[in-house]
mmCIF file of C-alpha atoms in Angstrom:
data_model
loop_
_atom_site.group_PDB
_atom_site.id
_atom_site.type_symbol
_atom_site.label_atom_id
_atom_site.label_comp_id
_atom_site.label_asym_id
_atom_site.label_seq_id
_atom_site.Cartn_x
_atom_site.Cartn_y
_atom_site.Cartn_z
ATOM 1 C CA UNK W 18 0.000 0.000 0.000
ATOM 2 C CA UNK W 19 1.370 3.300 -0.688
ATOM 3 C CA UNK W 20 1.999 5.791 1.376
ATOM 4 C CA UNK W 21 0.165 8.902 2.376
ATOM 5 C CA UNK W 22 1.951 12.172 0.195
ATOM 6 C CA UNK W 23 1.315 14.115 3.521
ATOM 7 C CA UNK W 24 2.359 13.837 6.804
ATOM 8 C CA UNK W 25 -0.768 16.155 8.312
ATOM 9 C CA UNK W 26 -3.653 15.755 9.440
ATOM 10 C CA UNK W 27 -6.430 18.569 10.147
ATOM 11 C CA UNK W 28 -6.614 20.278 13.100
ATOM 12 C CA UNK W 29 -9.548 20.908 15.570
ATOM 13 C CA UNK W 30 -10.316 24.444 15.564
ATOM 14 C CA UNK W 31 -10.507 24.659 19.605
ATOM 15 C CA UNK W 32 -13.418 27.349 20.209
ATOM 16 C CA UNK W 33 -11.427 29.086 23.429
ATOM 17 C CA UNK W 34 -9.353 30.878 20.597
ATOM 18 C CA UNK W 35 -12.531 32.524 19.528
ATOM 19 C CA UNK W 36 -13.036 33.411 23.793
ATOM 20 C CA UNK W 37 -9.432 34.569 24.045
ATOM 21 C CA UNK W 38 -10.499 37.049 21.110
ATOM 22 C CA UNK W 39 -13.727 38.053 22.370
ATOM 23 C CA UNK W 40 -11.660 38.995 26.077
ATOM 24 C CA UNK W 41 -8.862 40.764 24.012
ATOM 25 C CA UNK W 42 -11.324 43.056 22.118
ATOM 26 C CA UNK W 43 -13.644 43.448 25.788
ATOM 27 C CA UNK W 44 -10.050 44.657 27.511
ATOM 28 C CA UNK W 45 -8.903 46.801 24.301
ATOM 29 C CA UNK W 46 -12.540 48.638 24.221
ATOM 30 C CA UNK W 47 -12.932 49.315 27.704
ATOM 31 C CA UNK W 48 -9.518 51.108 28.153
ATOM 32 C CA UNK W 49 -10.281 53.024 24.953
ATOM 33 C CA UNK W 50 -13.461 53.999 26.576
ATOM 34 C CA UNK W 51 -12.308 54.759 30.223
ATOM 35 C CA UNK W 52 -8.863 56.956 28.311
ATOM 36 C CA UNK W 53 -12.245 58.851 26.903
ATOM 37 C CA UNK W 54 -14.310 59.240 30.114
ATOM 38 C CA UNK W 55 -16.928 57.057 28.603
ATOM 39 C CA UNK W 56 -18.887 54.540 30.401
ATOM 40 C CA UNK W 57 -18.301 50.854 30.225
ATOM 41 C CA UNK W 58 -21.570 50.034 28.777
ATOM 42 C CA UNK W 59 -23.145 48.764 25.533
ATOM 43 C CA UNK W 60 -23.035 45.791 23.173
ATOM 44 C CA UNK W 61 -20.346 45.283 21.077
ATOM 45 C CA UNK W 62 -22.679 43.906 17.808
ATOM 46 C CA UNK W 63 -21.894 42.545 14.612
ATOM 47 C CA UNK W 64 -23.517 40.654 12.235
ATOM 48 C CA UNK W 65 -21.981 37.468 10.153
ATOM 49 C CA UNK W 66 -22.382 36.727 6.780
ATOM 50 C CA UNK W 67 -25.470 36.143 4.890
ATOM 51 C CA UNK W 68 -26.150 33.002 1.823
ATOM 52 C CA UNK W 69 -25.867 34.382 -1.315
ATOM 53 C CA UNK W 70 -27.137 33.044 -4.882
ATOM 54 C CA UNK W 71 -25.537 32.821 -8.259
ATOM 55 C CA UNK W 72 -27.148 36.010 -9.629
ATOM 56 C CA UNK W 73 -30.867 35.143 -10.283
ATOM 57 C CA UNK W 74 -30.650 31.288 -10.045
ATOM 58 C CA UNK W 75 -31.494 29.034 -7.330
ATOM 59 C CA UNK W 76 -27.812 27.751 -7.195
ATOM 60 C CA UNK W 77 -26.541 28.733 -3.198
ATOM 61 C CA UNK W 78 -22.627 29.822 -3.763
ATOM 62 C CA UNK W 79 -20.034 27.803 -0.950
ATOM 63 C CA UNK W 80 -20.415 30.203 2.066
ATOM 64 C CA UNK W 81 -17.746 31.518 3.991
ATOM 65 C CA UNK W 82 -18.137 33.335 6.749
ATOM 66 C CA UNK W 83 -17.331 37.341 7.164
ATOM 67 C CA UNK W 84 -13.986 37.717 8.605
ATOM 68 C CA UNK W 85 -14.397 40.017 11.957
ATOM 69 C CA UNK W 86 -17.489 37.536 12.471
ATOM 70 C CA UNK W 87 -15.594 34.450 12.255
ATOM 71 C CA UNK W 88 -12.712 36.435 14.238
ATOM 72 C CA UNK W 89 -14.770 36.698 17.339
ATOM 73 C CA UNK W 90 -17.197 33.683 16.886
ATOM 74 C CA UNK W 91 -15.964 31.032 14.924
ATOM 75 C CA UNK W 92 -20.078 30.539 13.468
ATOM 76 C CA UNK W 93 -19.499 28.409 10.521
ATOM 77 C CA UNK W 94 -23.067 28.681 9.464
ATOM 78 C CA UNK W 95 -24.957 31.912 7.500
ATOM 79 C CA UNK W 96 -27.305 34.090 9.228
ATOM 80 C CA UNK W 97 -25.909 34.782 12.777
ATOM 81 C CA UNK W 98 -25.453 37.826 14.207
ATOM 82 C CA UNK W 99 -23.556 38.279 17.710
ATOM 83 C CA UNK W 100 -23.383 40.257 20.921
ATOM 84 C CA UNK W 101 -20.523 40.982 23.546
ATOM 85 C CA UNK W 102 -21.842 42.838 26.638
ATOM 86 C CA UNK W 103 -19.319 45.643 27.375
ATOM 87 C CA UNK W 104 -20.070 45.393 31.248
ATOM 88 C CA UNK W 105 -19.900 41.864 31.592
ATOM 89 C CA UNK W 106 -18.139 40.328 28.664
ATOM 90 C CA UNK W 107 -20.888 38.107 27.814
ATOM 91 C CA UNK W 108 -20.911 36.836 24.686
ATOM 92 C CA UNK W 109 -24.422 36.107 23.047
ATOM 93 C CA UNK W 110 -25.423 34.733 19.452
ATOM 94 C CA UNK W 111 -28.187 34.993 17.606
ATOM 95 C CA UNK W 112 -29.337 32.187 15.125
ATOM 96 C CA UNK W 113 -31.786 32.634 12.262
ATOM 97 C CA UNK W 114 -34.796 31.097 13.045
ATOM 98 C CA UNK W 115 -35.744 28.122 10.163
ATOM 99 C CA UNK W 116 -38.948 26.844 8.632
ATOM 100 C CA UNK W 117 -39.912 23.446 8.926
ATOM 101 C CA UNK W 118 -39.599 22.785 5.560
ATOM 102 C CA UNK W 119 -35.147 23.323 6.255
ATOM 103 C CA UNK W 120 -35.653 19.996 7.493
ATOM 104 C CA UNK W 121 -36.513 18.381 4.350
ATOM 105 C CA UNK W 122 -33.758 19.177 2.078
ATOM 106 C CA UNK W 123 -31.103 20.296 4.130
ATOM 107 C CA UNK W 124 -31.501 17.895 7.774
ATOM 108 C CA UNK W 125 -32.188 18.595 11.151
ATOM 109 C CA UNK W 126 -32.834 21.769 12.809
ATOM 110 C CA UNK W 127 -30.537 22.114 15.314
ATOM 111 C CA UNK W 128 -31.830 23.419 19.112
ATOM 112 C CA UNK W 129 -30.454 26.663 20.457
ATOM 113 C CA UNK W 130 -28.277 24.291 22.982
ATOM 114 C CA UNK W 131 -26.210 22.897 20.211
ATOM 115 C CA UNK W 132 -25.171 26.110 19.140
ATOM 116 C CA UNK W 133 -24.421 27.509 22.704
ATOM 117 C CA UNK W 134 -22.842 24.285 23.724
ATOM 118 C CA UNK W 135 -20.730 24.489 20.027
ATOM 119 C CA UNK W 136 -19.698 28.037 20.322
ATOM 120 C CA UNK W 137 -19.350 28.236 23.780
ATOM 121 C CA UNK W 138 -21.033 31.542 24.160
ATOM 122 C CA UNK W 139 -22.741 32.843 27.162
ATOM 123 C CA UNK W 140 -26.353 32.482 25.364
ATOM 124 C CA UNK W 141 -27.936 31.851 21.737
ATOM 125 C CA UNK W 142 -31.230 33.316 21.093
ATOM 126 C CA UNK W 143 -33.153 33.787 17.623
ATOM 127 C CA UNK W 144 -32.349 36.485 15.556
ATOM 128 C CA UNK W 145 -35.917 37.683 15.459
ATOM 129 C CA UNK W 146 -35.415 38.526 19.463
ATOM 130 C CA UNK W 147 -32.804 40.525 18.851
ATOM 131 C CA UNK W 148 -34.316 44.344 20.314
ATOM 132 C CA UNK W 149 -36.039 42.150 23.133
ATOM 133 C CA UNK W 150 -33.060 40.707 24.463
ATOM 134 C CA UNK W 151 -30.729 43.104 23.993
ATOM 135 C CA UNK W 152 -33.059 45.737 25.711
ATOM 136 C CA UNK W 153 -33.523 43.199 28.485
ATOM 137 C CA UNK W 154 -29.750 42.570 28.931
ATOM 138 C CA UNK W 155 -29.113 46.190 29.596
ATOM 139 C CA UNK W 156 -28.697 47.286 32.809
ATOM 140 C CA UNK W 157 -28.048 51.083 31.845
ATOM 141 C CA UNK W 158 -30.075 54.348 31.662
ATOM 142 C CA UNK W 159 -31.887 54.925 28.525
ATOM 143 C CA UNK W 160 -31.769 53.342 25.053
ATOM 144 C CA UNK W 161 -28.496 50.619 25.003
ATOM 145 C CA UNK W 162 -25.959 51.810 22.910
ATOM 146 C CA UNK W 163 -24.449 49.466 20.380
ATOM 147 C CA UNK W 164 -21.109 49.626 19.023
ATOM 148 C CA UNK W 165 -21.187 48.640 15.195
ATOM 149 C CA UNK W 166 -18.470 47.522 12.744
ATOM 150 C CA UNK W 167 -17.649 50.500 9.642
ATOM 151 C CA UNK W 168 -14.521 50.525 8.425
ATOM 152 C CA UNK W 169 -12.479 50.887 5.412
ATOM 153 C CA UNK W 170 -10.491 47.788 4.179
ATOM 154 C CA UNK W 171 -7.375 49.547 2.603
ATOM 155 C CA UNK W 172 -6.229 46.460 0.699
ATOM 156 C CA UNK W 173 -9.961 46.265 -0.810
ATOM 157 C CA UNK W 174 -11.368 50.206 -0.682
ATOM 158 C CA UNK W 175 -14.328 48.200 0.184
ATOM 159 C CA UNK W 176 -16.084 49.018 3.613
ATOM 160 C CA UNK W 177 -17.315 46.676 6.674
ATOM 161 C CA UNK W 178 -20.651 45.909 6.501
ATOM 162 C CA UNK W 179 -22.515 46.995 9.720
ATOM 163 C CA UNK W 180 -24.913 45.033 11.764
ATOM 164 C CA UNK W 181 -28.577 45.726 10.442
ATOM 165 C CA UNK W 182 -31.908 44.739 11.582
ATOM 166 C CA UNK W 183 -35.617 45.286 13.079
ATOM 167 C CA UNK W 184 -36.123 47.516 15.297
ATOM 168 C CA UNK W 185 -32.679 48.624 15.487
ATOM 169 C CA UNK W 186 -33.793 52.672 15.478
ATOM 170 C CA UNK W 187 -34.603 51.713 18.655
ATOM 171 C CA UNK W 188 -30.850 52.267 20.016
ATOM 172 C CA UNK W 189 -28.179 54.117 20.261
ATOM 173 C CA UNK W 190 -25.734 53.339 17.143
ATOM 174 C CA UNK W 191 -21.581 54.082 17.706
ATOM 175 C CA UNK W 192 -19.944 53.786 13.692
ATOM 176 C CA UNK W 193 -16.546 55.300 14.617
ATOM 177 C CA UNK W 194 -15.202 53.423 17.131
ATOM 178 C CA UNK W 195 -14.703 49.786 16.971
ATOM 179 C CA UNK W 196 -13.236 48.971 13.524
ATOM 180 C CA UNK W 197 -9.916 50.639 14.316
ATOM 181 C CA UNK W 198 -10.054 48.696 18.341
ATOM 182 C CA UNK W 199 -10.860 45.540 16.539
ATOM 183 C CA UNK W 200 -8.592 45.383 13.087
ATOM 184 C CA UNK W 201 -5.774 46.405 16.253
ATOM 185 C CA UNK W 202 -6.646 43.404 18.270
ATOM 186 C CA UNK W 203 -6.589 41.191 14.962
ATOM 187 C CA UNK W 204 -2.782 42.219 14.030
ATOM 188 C CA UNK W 205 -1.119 39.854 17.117
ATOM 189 C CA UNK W 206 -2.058 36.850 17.196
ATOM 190 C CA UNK W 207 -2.539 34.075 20.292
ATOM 191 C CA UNK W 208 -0.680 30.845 20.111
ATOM 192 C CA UNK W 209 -3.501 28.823 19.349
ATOM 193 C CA UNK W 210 -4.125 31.131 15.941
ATOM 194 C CA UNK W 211 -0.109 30.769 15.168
ATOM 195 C CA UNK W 212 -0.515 27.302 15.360
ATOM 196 C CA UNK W 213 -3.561 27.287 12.686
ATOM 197 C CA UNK W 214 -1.389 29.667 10.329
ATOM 198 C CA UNK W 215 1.652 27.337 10.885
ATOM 199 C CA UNK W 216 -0.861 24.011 9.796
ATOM 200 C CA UNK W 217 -1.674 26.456 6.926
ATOM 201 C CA UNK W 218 1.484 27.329 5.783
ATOM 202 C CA UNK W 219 2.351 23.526 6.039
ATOM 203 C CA UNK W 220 0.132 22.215 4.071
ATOM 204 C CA UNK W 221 0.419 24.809 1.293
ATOM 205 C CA UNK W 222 4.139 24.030 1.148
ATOM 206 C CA UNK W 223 3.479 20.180 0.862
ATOM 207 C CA UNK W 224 1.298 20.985 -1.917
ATOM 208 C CA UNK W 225 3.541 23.475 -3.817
ATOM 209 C CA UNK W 226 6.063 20.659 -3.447
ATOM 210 C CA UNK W 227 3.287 17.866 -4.782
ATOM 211 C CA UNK W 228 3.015 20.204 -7.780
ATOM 212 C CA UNK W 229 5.983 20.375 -8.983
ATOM 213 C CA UNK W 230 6.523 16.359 -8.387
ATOM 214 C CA UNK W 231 3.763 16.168 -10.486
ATOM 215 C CA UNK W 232 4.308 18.736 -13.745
ATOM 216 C CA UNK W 233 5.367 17.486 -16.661
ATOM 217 C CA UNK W 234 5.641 19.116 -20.339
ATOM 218 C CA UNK W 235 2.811 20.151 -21.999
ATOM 219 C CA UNK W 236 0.405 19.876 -18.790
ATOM 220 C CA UNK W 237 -2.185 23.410 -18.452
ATOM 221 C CA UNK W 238 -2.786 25.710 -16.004
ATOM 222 C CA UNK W 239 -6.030 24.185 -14.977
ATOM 223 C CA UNK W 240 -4.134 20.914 -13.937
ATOM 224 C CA UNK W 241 -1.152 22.788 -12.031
ATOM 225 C CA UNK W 242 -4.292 24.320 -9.770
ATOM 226 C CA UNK W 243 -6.287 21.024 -9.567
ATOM 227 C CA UNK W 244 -3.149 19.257 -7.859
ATOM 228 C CA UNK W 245 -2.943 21.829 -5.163
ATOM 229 C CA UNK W 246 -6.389 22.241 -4.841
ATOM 230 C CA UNK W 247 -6.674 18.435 -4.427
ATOM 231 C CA UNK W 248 -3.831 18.101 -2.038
ATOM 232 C CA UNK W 249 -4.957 21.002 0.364
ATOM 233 C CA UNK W 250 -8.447 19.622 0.638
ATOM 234 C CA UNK W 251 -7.584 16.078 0.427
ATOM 235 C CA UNK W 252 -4.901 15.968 3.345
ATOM 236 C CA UNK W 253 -5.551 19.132 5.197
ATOM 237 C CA UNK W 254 -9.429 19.593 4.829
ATOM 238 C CA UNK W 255 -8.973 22.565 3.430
ATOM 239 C CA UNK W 256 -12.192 23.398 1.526
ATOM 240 C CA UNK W 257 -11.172 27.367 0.658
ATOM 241 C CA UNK W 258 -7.962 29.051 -0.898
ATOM 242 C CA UNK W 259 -7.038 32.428 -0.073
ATOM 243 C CA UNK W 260 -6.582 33.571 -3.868
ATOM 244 C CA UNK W 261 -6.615 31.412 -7.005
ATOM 245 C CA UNK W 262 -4.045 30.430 -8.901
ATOM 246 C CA UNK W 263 -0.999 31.905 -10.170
ATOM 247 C CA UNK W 264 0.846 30.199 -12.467
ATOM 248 C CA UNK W 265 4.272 31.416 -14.611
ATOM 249 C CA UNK W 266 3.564 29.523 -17.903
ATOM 250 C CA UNK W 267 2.884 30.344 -21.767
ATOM 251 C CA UNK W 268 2.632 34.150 -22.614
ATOM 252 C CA UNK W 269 1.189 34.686 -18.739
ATOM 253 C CA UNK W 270 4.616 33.525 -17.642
ATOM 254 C CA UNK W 271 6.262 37.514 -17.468
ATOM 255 C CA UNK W 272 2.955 38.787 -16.019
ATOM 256 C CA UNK W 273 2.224 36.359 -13.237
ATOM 257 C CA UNK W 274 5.781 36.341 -12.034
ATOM 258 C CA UNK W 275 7.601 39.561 -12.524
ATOM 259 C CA UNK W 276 4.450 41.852 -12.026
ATOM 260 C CA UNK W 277 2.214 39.411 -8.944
ATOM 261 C CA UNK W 278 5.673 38.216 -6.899
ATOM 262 C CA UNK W 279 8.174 41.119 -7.231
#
């Protein structure tokens, strides 16, 4: 029998990285708001990204989850939307509330439990209940204020979505001051996220390495990218690549290399 080209195996994703995030952001906002004589109470809210279609078909593109949202969660599914109490550091998720009918094509509903229990948050709740509980949560005078995501991506130009939804008129809304608090708390990283970018950059190299085993004359592009693709999925359960593929060969050979890499 022959042997395995890769000497990894996936990781577990352990869900007290996504804690150890939530506390670093808590700490990092709370000393930016005591520095500015502010009081040390709101929700920190954002909201996670949403299933999108192909244009106007039926066809449901491969989700992946919003960055900042997967940063401070680690929700794998669409539709979520999450809390951090300022005062307390709870952490609370919403989940979006499904029709019967989910159960058909796509398999059991899951409870609230499994997702509290999953994501070890403080509480999960519907999204629908969203103005109810955070108004009930909030132990301060007058409307709760909650602090939204807005920022500009400089790599993109493109801007952070912010957190949307009924009823939200009925509180106080803060734009300005969490992206900057947040894309600071995202630049060091704990050991438990090194060791996930380590197991990434691993398994990339093995299959840069299985590549070029593998070429031979006259093979395409397309085949170059369908051996990595294969090998990063196959052995490290990798399901997503950061970027697609860039490959130095034919009359793309002066573009891809001398323009991309240097």
């Amino acid at each position: 029998m022959a042997s395995s080209p890769s000497s990894l195996s996936p990781p577990q994703i352990p869900m007290e990285l996504h804690g150890i995030n939530r506390g670093k952001l808590i700490n990092s906002l709370r000393d930016h708001l005591t520095l500015s004589s502010r009081p040390l109470q709101g929700f920190v809210f954002v909201q996670g990204g949403e299933e999108q279609t192909r244009h106007c078909t039926d066809h449901v593109e491969l989700f992946r989850q919003e960055s900042y949202f997967a940063y401070l969660f680690g929700v794998r599914e669409p539709g979520f939307f999450g809390a951090i109490d300022i005062a307390t550091g709870e952490s609370i998720l919403f989940a979006p509330r499904l029709p019967a009918e989910y159960a058909v094509w796509l398999g059991e509903i899951k409870p609230l439990s499994y997702f509290k229990e999953r994501y070890m948050v403080s509480m999960v709740f519907h999204t629908d209940e969203i103005g109810k509980v955070l108004h009930n949560h909030f132990e301060g005078p007058g409307k709760p204020l909650l602090f939204l995501l807005h920022g500009l991506n400089t790599d993109s130009n493109n801007y952070s979505k912010p957190a949307n939804f009924e009823g939200i008129e009925k509180f106080k809304t803060d734009l300005n001051t969490l992206h900057p608090i947040l894309a600071e708390c995202r630049v060091s990283k704990s050991d438990m996220e090194l060791a996930l970018i380590q197991f990434a950059n691993d398994i990339s190299s093995e299959a840069h390495i299985e590549v070029m085993r593998k070429t031979r004359p006259g093979m395409k592009e397309y085949q170059l990218e369908s051996m990595f693709l294969h090998h990063t999925y196959m052995y490290g359960g990798c399901r997503h690549c950061s970027y697609t593929c860039i490959c130095a060969t034919g009359g793309n050979r002066h573009w891809k290399t001398e323009i991309w890499h240097y």
